[in-house]
Amino acid sequence: MKRTLFVTLLLACSVALFASCGQTKDWHLSEQCSKSLNERYPNARILDVDYDDGMVEVEIRHDKKEKEVLFTNSCEWISTSWDVAQRNVPAVVMQALQQKYPNVRIDDIDFIEMPQGSYYRFEIERTGAQDEYVYITPQGVITEVNVYHK
């Protein structure tokens, strides 16, 4: 009797666990945004949707990466970004960064796709109360540097 109860309870927990793994949540994503997302990132799994400052932020899992996709309120694609490990950054990009900032400490690296092009965004630590974002194209061209206060 105890064994049957245990097996039944184990089976019920397993079913509940597997049911929570699928894409079952209703994210209230418009049909137009869903279509755009599916065209750009087929087979992506939606992890979260957030509506903030007139934008639609969609977190997805695609190609074994967690990505953040940003749309306008009218579902025009603005950008997609994801974290990148330094070992996966092309040598030409790292050389451009090291040439401008020798011996710099890198806090974070993101790859960002936009309609006008793609680039790597390096968050680098500077001494004092300021850090910088350095934007470098996949070809190794530094396009922008933004200073911000910690």
mmCIF file of N, CA and C in Angstrom, residues 35-150:
data_model
loop_
_atom_site.group_PDB
_atom_site.id
_atom_site.type_symbol
_atom_site.label_atom_id
_atom_site.label_comp_id
_atom_site.label_asym_id
_atom_site.label_seq_id
_atom_site.Cartn_x
_atom_site.Cartn_y
_atom_site.Cartn_z
ATOM 1 N N LYS A 35 4.752 36.779 -34.834
ATOM 2 C CA LYS A 35 5.137 36.434 -36.208
ATOM 3 C C LYS A 35 6.560 36.911 -36.513
ATOM 4 N N SER A 36 6.853 38.136 -36.143
ATOM 5 C CA SER A 36 8.189 38.686 -36.374
ATOM 6 C C SER A 36 9.251 37.880 -35.618
ATOM 7 N N LEU A 37 8.935 37.523 -34.394
ATOM 8 C CA LEU A 37 9.865 36.745 -33.578
ATOM 9 C C LEU A 37 10.103 35.372 -34.195
ATOM 10 N N ASN A 38 9.033 34.717 -34.652
ATOM 11 C CA ASN A 38 9.162 33.385 -35.251
ATOM 12 C C ASN A 38 9.904 33.406 -36.584
ATOM 13 N N GLU A 39 9.743 34.481 -37.350
ATOM 14 C CA GLU A 39 10.469 34.594 -38.621
ATOM 15 C C GLU A 39 11.961 34.791 -38.382
ATOM 16 N N ARG A 40 12.281 35.627 -37.420
ATOM 17 C CA ARG A 40 13.684 35.955 -37.139
ATOM 18 C C ARG A 40 14.376 34.842 -36.357
ATOM 19 N N TYR A 41 13.663 34.222 -35.422
ATOM 20 C CA TYR A 41 14.248 33.207 -34.540
ATOM 21 C C TYR A 41 13.334 31.977 -34.491
ATOM 22 N N PRO A 42 13.349 31.171 -35.558
ATOM 23 C CA PRO A 42 12.491 29.977 -35.574
ATOM 24 C C PRO A 42 12.864 29.025 -34.440
ATOM 25 N N ASN A 43 11.861 28.406 -33.873
ATOM 26 C CA ASN A 43 12.013 27.435 -32.788
ATOM 27 C C ASN A 43 12.535 28.043 -31.485
ATOM 28 N N ALA A 44 12.490 29.369 -31.366
ATOM 29 C CA ALA A 44 12.904 29.994 -30.108
ATOM 30 C C ALA A 44 11.827 29.759 -29.058
ATOM 31 N N ARG A 45 12.256 29.632 -27.823
ATOM 32 C CA ARG A 45 11.324 29.474 -26.716
ATOM 33 C C ARG A 45 11.263 30.776 -25.939
ATOM 34 N N ILE A 46 10.080 31.304 -25.739
ATOM 35 C CA ILE A 46 9.907 32.556 -24.995
ATOM 36 C C ILE A 46 10.087 32.262 -23.517
ATOM 37 N N LEU A 47 10.951 33.055 -22.873
ATOM 38 C CA LEU A 47 11.194 32.908 -21.444
ATOM 39 C C LEU A 47 10.461 33.971 -20.638
ATOM 40 N N ASP A 48 10.328 35.170 -21.234
ATOM 41 C CA ASP A 48 9.668 36.263 -20.520
ATOM 42 C C ASP A 48 9.320 37.359 -21.511
ATOM 43 N N VAL A 49 8.281 38.106 -21.203
ATOM 44 C CA VAL A 49 7.880 39.269 -21.993
ATOM 45 C C VAL A 49 7.649 40.407 -21.023
ATOM 46 N N ASP A 50 8.177 41.578 -21.366
ATOM 47 C CA ASP A 50 8.014 42.747 -20.514
ATOM 48 C C ASP A 50 7.696 43.947 -21.392
ATOM 49 N N TYR A 51 6.774 44.761 -20.942
ATOM 50 C CA TYR A 51 6.409 45.990 -21.652
ATOM 51 C C TYR A 51 6.932 47.141 -20.819
ATOM 52 N N ASP A 52 7.896 47.896 -21.382
ATOM 53 C CA ASP A 52 8.567 48.932 -20.607
ATOM 54 C C ASP A 52 8.898 50.122 -21.499
ATOM 55 N N ASP A 53 8.533 51.306 -21.077
ATOM 56 C CA ASP A 53 8.853 52.552 -21.780
ATOM 57 C C ASP A 53 8.433 52.513 -23.249
ATOM 58 N N GLY A 54 7.260 51.963 -23.539
ATOM 59 C CA GLY A 54 6.771 51.901 -24.911
ATOM 60 C C GLY A 54 7.455 50.860 -25.767
ATOM 61 N N MET A 55 8.223 49.991 -25.152
ATOM 62 C CA MET A 55 8.935 48.933 -25.866
ATOM 63 C C MET A 55 8.430 47.575 -25.400
ATOM 64 N N VAL A 56 8.660 46.578 -26.242
ATOM 65 C CA VAL A 56 8.348 45.196 -25.888
ATOM 66 C C VAL A 56 9.673 44.454 -25.799
ATOM 67 N N GLU A 57 10.011 43.963 -24.613
ATOM 68 C CA GLU A 57 11.239 43.208 -24.394
ATOM 69 C C GLU A 57 10.871 41.743 -24.267
ATOM 70 N N VAL A 58 11.452 40.913 -25.138
ATOM 71 C CA VAL A 58 11.152 39.486 -25.130
ATOM 72 C C VAL A 58 12.448 38.725 -24.882
ATOM 73 N N GLU A 59 12.478 37.968 -23.806
ATOM 74 C CA GLU A 59 13.620 37.105 -23.534
ATOM 75 C C GLU A 59 13.316 35.743 -24.132
ATOM 76 N N ILE A 60 14.275 35.235 -24.915
ATOM 77 C CA ILE A 60 14.077 33.950 -25.589
ATOM 78 C C ILE A 60 15.284 33.048 -25.367
ATOM 79 N N ARG A 61 15.084 31.784 -25.666
ATOM 80 C CA ARG A 61 16.197 30.828 -25.744
ATOM 81 C C ARG A 61 16.231 30.374 -27.191
ATOM 82 N N HIS A 62 17.358 30.660 -27.868
ATOM 83 C CA HIS A 62 17.503 30.360 -29.288
ATOM 84 C C HIS A 62 18.949 29.959 -29.552
ATOM 85 N N ASP A 63 19.144 28.902 -30.299
ATOM 86 C CA ASP A 63 20.493 28.407 -30.599
ATOM 87 C C ASP A 63 21.332 28.224 -29.331
ATOM 88 N N LYS A 64 20.706 27.698 -28.285
ATOM 89 C CA LYS A 64 21.363 27.418 -27.007
ATOM 90 C C LYS A 64 21.859 28.671 -26.297
ATOM 91 N N LYS A 65 21.277 29.831 -26.637
ATOM 92 C CA LYS A 65 21.648 31.095 -25.999
ATOM 93 C C LYS A 65 20.393 31.795 -25.519
ATOM 94 N N GLU A 66 20.529 32.470 -24.377
ATOM 95 C CA GLU A 66 19.447 33.337 -23.932
ATOM 96 C C GLU A 66 19.680 34.699 -24.565
ATOM 97 N N LYS A 67 18.645 35.190 -25.247
ATOM 98 C CA LYS A 67 18.740 36.447 -25.977
ATOM 99 C C LYS A 67 17.623 37.381 -25.544
ATOM 100 N N GLU A 68 17.886 38.675 -25.648
ATOM 101 C CA GLU A 68 16.860 39.677 -25.389
ATOM 102 C C GLU A 68 16.528 40.366 -26.705
ATOM 103 N N VAL A 69 15.264 40.273 -27.105
ATOM 104 C CA VAL A 69 14.801 40.865 -28.357
ATOM 105 C C VAL A 69 13.955 42.073 -27.995
ATOM 106 N N LEU A 70 14.237 43.194 -28.625
ATOM 107 C CA LEU A 70 13.542 44.443 -28.334
ATOM 108 C C LEU A 70 12.741 44.887 -29.548
ATOM 109 N N PHE A 71 11.448 45.146 -29.344
ATOM 110 C CA PHE A 71 10.546 45.635 -30.386
ATOM 111 C C PHE A 71 9.959 46.969 -29.956
ATOM 112 N N THR A 72 9.521 47.763 -30.945
ATOM 113 C CA THR A 72 8.716 48.940 -30.624
ATOM 114 C C THR A 72 7.330 48.449 -30.225
ATOM 115 N N ASN A 73 6.509 49.350 -29.738
ATOM 116 C CA ASN A 73 5.133 48.988 -29.390
ATOM 117 C C ASN A 73 4.353 48.488 -30.597
ATOM 118 N N SER A 74 4.744 48.925 -31.801
ATOM 119 C CA SER A 74 4.075 48.468 -33.025
ATOM 120 C C SER A 74 4.783 47.250 -33.636
ATOM 121 N N CYS A 75 5.642 46.607 -32.855
ATOM 122 C CA CYS A 75 6.321 45.351 -33.195
ATOM 123 C C CYS A 75 7.366 45.470 -34.294
ATOM 124 N N GLU A 76 7.974 46.627 -34.428
ATOM 125 C CA GLU A 76 9.132 46.749 -35.320
ATOM 126 C C GLU A 76 10.355 46.308 -34.523
ATOM 127 N N TRP A 77 11.152 45.433 -35.124
ATOM 128 C CA TRP A 77 12.340 44.915 -34.446
ATOM 129 C C TRP A 77 13.375 46.025 -34.297
ATOM 130 N N ILE A 78 13.885 46.188 -33.093
ATOM 131 C CA ILE A 78 14.907 47.197 -32.806
ATOM 132 C C ILE A 78 16.272 46.545 -32.671
ATOM 133 N N SER A 79 16.349 45.502 -31.832
ATOM 134 C CA SER A 79 17.646 44.856 -31.611
ATOM 135 C C SER A 79 17.473 43.509 -30.927
ATOM 136 N N THR A 80 18.549 42.748 -30.989
ATOM 137 C CA THR A 80 18.669 41.499 -30.239
ATOM 138 C C THR A 80 20.063 41.476 -29.641
ATOM 139 N N SER A 81 20.156 41.084 -28.378
ATOM 140 C CA SER A 81 21.469 41.038 -27.732
ATOM 141 C C SER A 81 21.594 39.797 -26.873
ATOM 142 N N TRP A 82 22.856 39.377 -26.694
ATOM 143 C CA TRP A 82 23.140 38.255 -25.814
ATOM 144 C C TRP A 82 24.573 38.348 -25.328
ATOM 145 N N ASP A 83 24.819 37.692 -24.188
ATOM 146 C CA ASP A 83 26.157 37.659 -23.595
ATOM 147 C C ASP A 83 27.092 36.822 -24.446
ATOM 148 N N VAL A 84 28.355 37.239 -24.468
ATOM 149 C CA VAL A 84 29.392 36.521 -25.207
ATOM 150 C C VAL A 84 30.591 36.334 -24.282
ATOM 151 N N ALA A 85 31.121 35.146 -24.262
ATOM 152 C CA ALA A 85 32.351 34.882 -23.508
ATOM 153 C C ALA A 85 33.533 35.462 -24.284
ATOM 154 N N GLN A 86 34.521 35.973 -23.582
ATOM 155 C CA GLN A 86 35.672 36.595 -24.234
ATOM 156 C C GLN A 86 36.370 35.636 -25.193
ATOM 157 N N ARG A 87 36.399 34.369 -24.868
ATOM 158 C CA ARG A 87 37.062 33.391 -25.745
ATOM 159 C C ARG A 87 36.338 33.238 -27.085
ATOM 160 N N ASN A 88 35.085 33.698 -27.176
ATOM 161 C CA ASN A 88 34.309 33.595 -28.417
ATOM 162 C C ASN A 88 34.305 34.873 -29.244
ATOM 163 N N VAL A 89 35.027 35.874 -28.797
ATOM 164 C CA VAL A 89 35.124 37.134 -29.538
ATOM 165 C C VAL A 89 36.232 36.986 -30.584
ATOM 166 N N PRO A 90 35.963 37.372 -31.831
ATOM 167 C CA PRO A 90 36.993 37.261 -32.872
ATOM 168 C C PRO A 90 38.271 38.026 -32.503
ATOM 169 N N ALA A 91 39.397 37.495 -32.918
ATOM 170 C CA ALA A 91 40.701 38.091 -32.596
ATOM 171 C C ALA A 91 40.800 39.531 -33.070
ATOM 172 N N VAL A 92 40.266 39.843 -34.256
ATOM 173 C CA VAL A 92 40.354 41.206 -34.785
ATOM 174 C C VAL A 92 39.613 42.199 -33.883
ATOM 175 N N VAL A 93 38.552 41.755 -33.264
ATOM 176 C CA VAL A 93 37.789 42.619 -32.350
ATOM 177 C C VAL A 93 38.584 42.838 -31.064
ATOM 178 N N MET A 94 39.135 41.765 -30.505
ATOM 179 C CA MET A 94 39.939 41.895 -29.287
ATOM 180 C C MET A 94 41.178 42.756 -29.526
ATOM 181 N N GLN A 95 41.787 42.623 -30.705
ATOM 182 C CA GLN A 95 42.967 43.445 -31.021
ATOM 183 C C GLN A 95 42.605 44.922 -31.058
ATOM 184 N N ALA A 96 41.467 45.257 -31.621
ATOM 185 C CA ALA A 96 41.032 46.660 -31.680
ATOM 186 C C ALA A 96 40.824 47.211 -30.275
ATOM 187 N N LEU A 97 40.205 46.411 -29.403
ATOM 188 C CA LEU A 97 39.981 46.858 -28.027
ATOM 189 C C LEU A 97 41.311 47.025 -27.292
ATOM 190 N N GLN A 98 42.198 46.043 -27.421
ATOM 191 C CA GLN A 98 43.471 46.089 -26.708
ATOM 192 C C GLN A 98 44.392 47.192 -27.234
ATOM 193 N N GLN A 99 44.240 47.535 -28.504
ATOM 194 C CA GLN A 99 45.050 48.616 -29.064
ATOM 195 C C GLN A 99 44.654 49.956 -28.445
ATOM 196 N N LYS A 100 43.356 50.156 -28.266
ATOM 197 C CA LYS A 100 42.873 51.414 -27.682
ATOM 198 C C LYS A 100 42.986 51.401 -26.162
ATOM 199 N N TYR A 101 42.773 50.240 -25.549
ATOM 200 C CA TYR A 101 42.782 50.107 -24.089
ATOM 201 C C TYR A 101 43.680 48.947 -23.677
ATOM 202 N N PRO A 102 44.987 49.146 -23.655
ATOM 203 C CA PRO A 102 45.872 48.043 -23.243
ATOM 204 C C PRO A 102 45.628 47.680 -21.772
ATOM 205 N N ASN A 103 45.653 46.409 -21.475
ATOM 206 C CA ASN A 103 45.510 45.897 -20.105
ATOM 207 C C ASN A 103 44.218 46.342 -19.415
ATOM 208 N N VAL A 104 43.156 46.469 -20.167
ATOM 209 C CA VAL A 104 41.885 46.906 -19.607
ATOM 210 C C VAL A 104 41.170 45.735 -18.931
ATOM 211 N N ARG A 105 40.362 46.029 -17.922
ATOM 212 C CA ARG A 105 39.547 44.990 -17.283
ATOM 213 C C ARG A 105 38.156 45.035 -17.909
ATOM 214 N N ILE A 106 37.750 43.907 -18.496
ATOM 215 C CA ILE A 106 36.448 43.802 -19.152
ATOM 216 C C ILE A 106 35.443 43.255 -18.153
ATOM 217 N N ASP A 107 34.359 44.006 -17.949
ATOM 218 C CA ASP A 107 33.288 43.567 -17.046
ATOM 219 C C ASP A 107 32.302 42.645 -17.741
ATOM 220 N N ASP A 108 31.933 42.988 -18.972
ATOM 221 C CA ASP A 108 30.880 42.253 -19.666
ATOM 222 C C ASP A 108 31.030 42.463 -21.164
ATOM 223 N N ILE A 109 30.618 41.449 -21.939
ATOM 224 C CA ILE A 109 30.626 41.552 -23.400
ATOM 225 C C ILE A 109 29.266 41.078 -23.904
ATOM 226 N N ASP A 110 28.646 41.894 -24.738
ATOM 227 C CA ASP A 110 27.390 41.530 -25.390
ATOM 228 C C ASP A 110 27.570 41.624 -26.888
ATOM 229 N N PHE A 111 26.853 40.767 -27.613
ATOM 230 C CA PHE A 111 26.763 40.906 -29.065
ATOM 231 C C PHE A 111 25.392 41.473 -29.344
ATOM 232 N N ILE A 112 25.341 42.513 -30.164
ATOM 233 C CA ILE A 112 24.079 43.198 -30.438
ATOM 234 C C ILE A 112 23.849 43.258 -31.938
ATOM 235 N N GLU A 113 22.677 42.769 -32.358
ATOM 236 C CA GLU A 113 22.241 42.867 -33.754
ATOM 237 C C GLU A 113 21.199 43.970 -33.853
ATOM 238 N N MET A 114 21.340 44.814 -34.865
ATOM 239 C CA MET A 114 20.380 45.886 -35.117
ATOM 240 C C MET A 114 20.168 45.982 -36.626
ATOM 241 N N PRO A 115 19.101 46.636 -37.062
ATOM 242 C CA PRO A 115 18.894 46.773 -38.511
ATOM 243 C C PRO A 115 20.082 47.420 -39.226
ATOM 244 N N GLN A 116 20.770 48.352 -38.576
ATOM 245 C CA GLN A 116 21.895 49.040 -39.219
ATOM 246 C C GLN A 116 23.217 48.291 -39.104
ATOM 247 N N GLY A 117 23.231 47.158 -38.396
ATOM 248 C CA GLY A 117 24.457 46.364 -38.300
ATOM 249 C C GLY A 117 24.602 45.696 -36.950
ATOM 250 N N SER A 118 25.689 44.964 -36.802
ATOM 251 C CA SER A 118 25.960 44.239 -35.560
ATOM 252 C C SER A 118 27.259 44.731 -34.952
ATOM 253 N N TYR A 119 27.367 44.586 -33.642
ATOM 254 C CA TYR A 119 28.607 44.962 -32.982
ATOM 255 C C TYR A 119 28.718 44.272 -31.634
ATOM 256 N N TYR A 120 29.941 44.285 -31.112
ATOM 257 C CA TYR A 120 30.218 43.811 -29.763
ATOM 258 C C TYR A 120 30.229 45.039 -28.860
ATOM 259 N N ARG A 121 29.589 44.907 -27.694
ATOM 260 C CA ARG A 121 29.615 45.998 -26.716
ATOM 261 C C ARG A 121 30.394 45.514 -25.503
ATOM 262 N N PHE A 122 31.513 46.159 -25.253
ATOM 263 C CA PHE A 122 32.352 45.845 -24.110
ATOM 264 C C PHE A 122 32.067 46.835 -22.998
ATOM 265 N N GLU A 123 31.805 46.329 -21.824
ATOM 266 C CA GLU A 123 31.716 47.184 -20.645
ATOM 267 C C GLU A 123 33.061 47.064 -19.954
ATOM 268 N N ILE A 124 33.784 48.170 -19.908
ATOM 269 C CA ILE A 124 35.131 48.114 -19.339
ATOM 270 C C ILE A 124 35.210 48.979 -18.094
ATOM 271 N N GLU A 125 36.014 48.509 -17.147
ATOM 272 C CA GLU A 125 36.229 49.232 -15.900
ATOM 273 C C GLU A 125 37.345 50.235 -16.068
ATOM 274 N N ARG A 126 37.086 51.419 -15.637
ATOM 275 C CA ARG A 126 38.113 52.470 -15.610
ATOM 276 C C ARG A 126 38.350 52.832 -14.152
ATOM 277 N N THR A 127 39.467 53.431 -13.867
ATOM 278 C CA THR A 127 39.725 53.867 -12.501
ATOM 279 C C THR A 127 38.838 55.072 -12.197
ATOM 280 N N GLY A 128 38.488 55.208 -10.939
ATOM 281 C CA GLY A 128 37.624 56.322 -10.556
ATOM 282 C C GLY A 128 36.160 55.921 -10.611
ATOM 283 N N ALA A 129 35.323 56.902 -10.830
ATOM 284 C CA ALA A 129 33.878 56.688 -10.771
ATOM 285 C C ALA A 129 33.249 56.496 -12.148
ATOM 286 N N GLN A 130 34.079 56.276 -13.168
ATOM 287 C CA GLN A 130 33.536 56.137 -14.512
ATOM 288 C C GLN A 130 33.928 54.794 -15.131
ATOM 289 N N ASP A 131 32.998 54.239 -15.879
ATOM 290 C CA ASP A 131 33.257 53.071 -16.710
ATOM 291 C C ASP A 131 32.871 53.453 -18.138
ATOM 292 N N GLU A 132 33.153 52.576 -19.082
ATOM 293 C CA GLU A 132 32.854 52.881 -20.483
ATOM 294 C C GLU A 132 32.237 51.688 -21.184
ATOM 295 N N TYR A 133 31.373 52.004 -22.134
ATOM 296 C CA TYR A 133 30.907 51.028 -23.117
ATOM 297 C C TYR A 133 31.665 51.307 -24.397
ATOM 298 N N VAL A 134 32.283 50.280 -24.950
ATOM 299 C CA VAL A 134 33.013 50.406 -26.208
ATOM 300 C C VAL A 134 32.329 49.496 -27.220
ATOM 301 N N TYR A 135 31.926 50.065 -28.350
ATOM 302 C CA TYR A 135 31.212 49.334 -29.400
ATOM 303 C C TYR A 135 32.162 49.069 -30.562
ATOM 304 N N ILE A 136 32.307 47.789 -30.924
ATOM 305 C CA ILE A 136 33.242 47.395 -31.974
ATOM 306 C C ILE A 136 32.520 46.474 -32.953
ATOM 307 N N THR A 137 32.660 46.756 -34.240
ATOM 308 C CA THR A 137 32.040 45.914 -35.266
ATOM 309 C C THR A 137 32.772 44.572 -35.334
ATOM 310 N N PRO A 138 32.140 43.544 -35.931
ATOM 311 C CA PRO A 138 32.829 42.253 -36.096
ATOM 312 C C PRO A 138 34.101 42.360 -36.945
ATOM 313 N N GLN A 139 34.260 43.455 -37.694
ATOM 314 C CA GLN A 139 35.463 43.666 -38.504
ATOM 315 C C GLN A 139 36.569 44.379 -37.714
ATOM 316 N N GLY A 140 36.299 44.754 -36.449
ATOM 317 C CA GLY A 140 37.323 45.369 -35.615
ATOM 318 C C GLY A 140 37.351 46.883 -35.650
ATOM 319 N N VAL A 141 36.257 47.526 -36.053
ATOM 320 C CA VAL A 141 36.197 48.989 -36.103
ATOM 321 C C VAL A 141 35.452 49.491 -34.864
ATOM 322 N N ILE A 142 36.106 50.353 -34.093
ATOM 323 C CA ILE A 142 35.455 50.954 -32.931
ATOM 324 C C ILE A 142 34.529 52.051 -33.444
ATOM 325 N N THR A 143 33.250 51.913 -33.163
ATOM 326 C CA THR A 143 32.255 52.862 -33.695
ATOM 327 C C THR A 143 31.802 53.884 -32.676
ATOM 328 N N GLU A 144 31.916 53.547 -31.397
ATOM 329 C CA GLU A 144 31.380 54.452 -30.371
ATOM 330 C C GLU A 144 31.974 54.099 -29.026
ATOM 331 N N VAL A 145 32.126 55.130 -28.176
ATOM 332 C CA VAL A 145 32.545 54.943 -26.796
ATOM 333 C C VAL A 145 31.640 55.825 -25.937
ATOM 334 N N ASN A 146 30.996 55.213 -24.958
ATOM 335 C CA ASN A 146 30.128 55.961 -24.041
ATOM 336 C C ASN A 146 30.666 55.837 -22.628
ATOM 337 N N VAL A 147 30.840 56.968 -21.955
ATOM 338 C CA VAL A 147 31.297 56.990 -20.577
ATOM 339 C C VAL A 147 30.057 57.076 -19.692
ATOM 340 N N TYR A 148 30.049 56.311 -18.612
ATOM 341 C CA TYR A 148 28.948 56.403 -17.672
ATOM 342 C C TYR A 148 29.505 56.330 -16.258
ATOM 343 N N HIS A 149 28.743 56.859 -15.328
ATOM 344 C CA HIS A 149 29.165 56.892 -13.915
ATOM 345 C C HIS A 149 28.639 55.659 -13.197
ATOM 346 N N LYS A 150 29.489 55.104 -12.351
ATOM 347 C CA LYS A 150 29.123 53.895 -11.583
ATOM 348 C C LYS A 150 28.037 54.221 -10.577
#
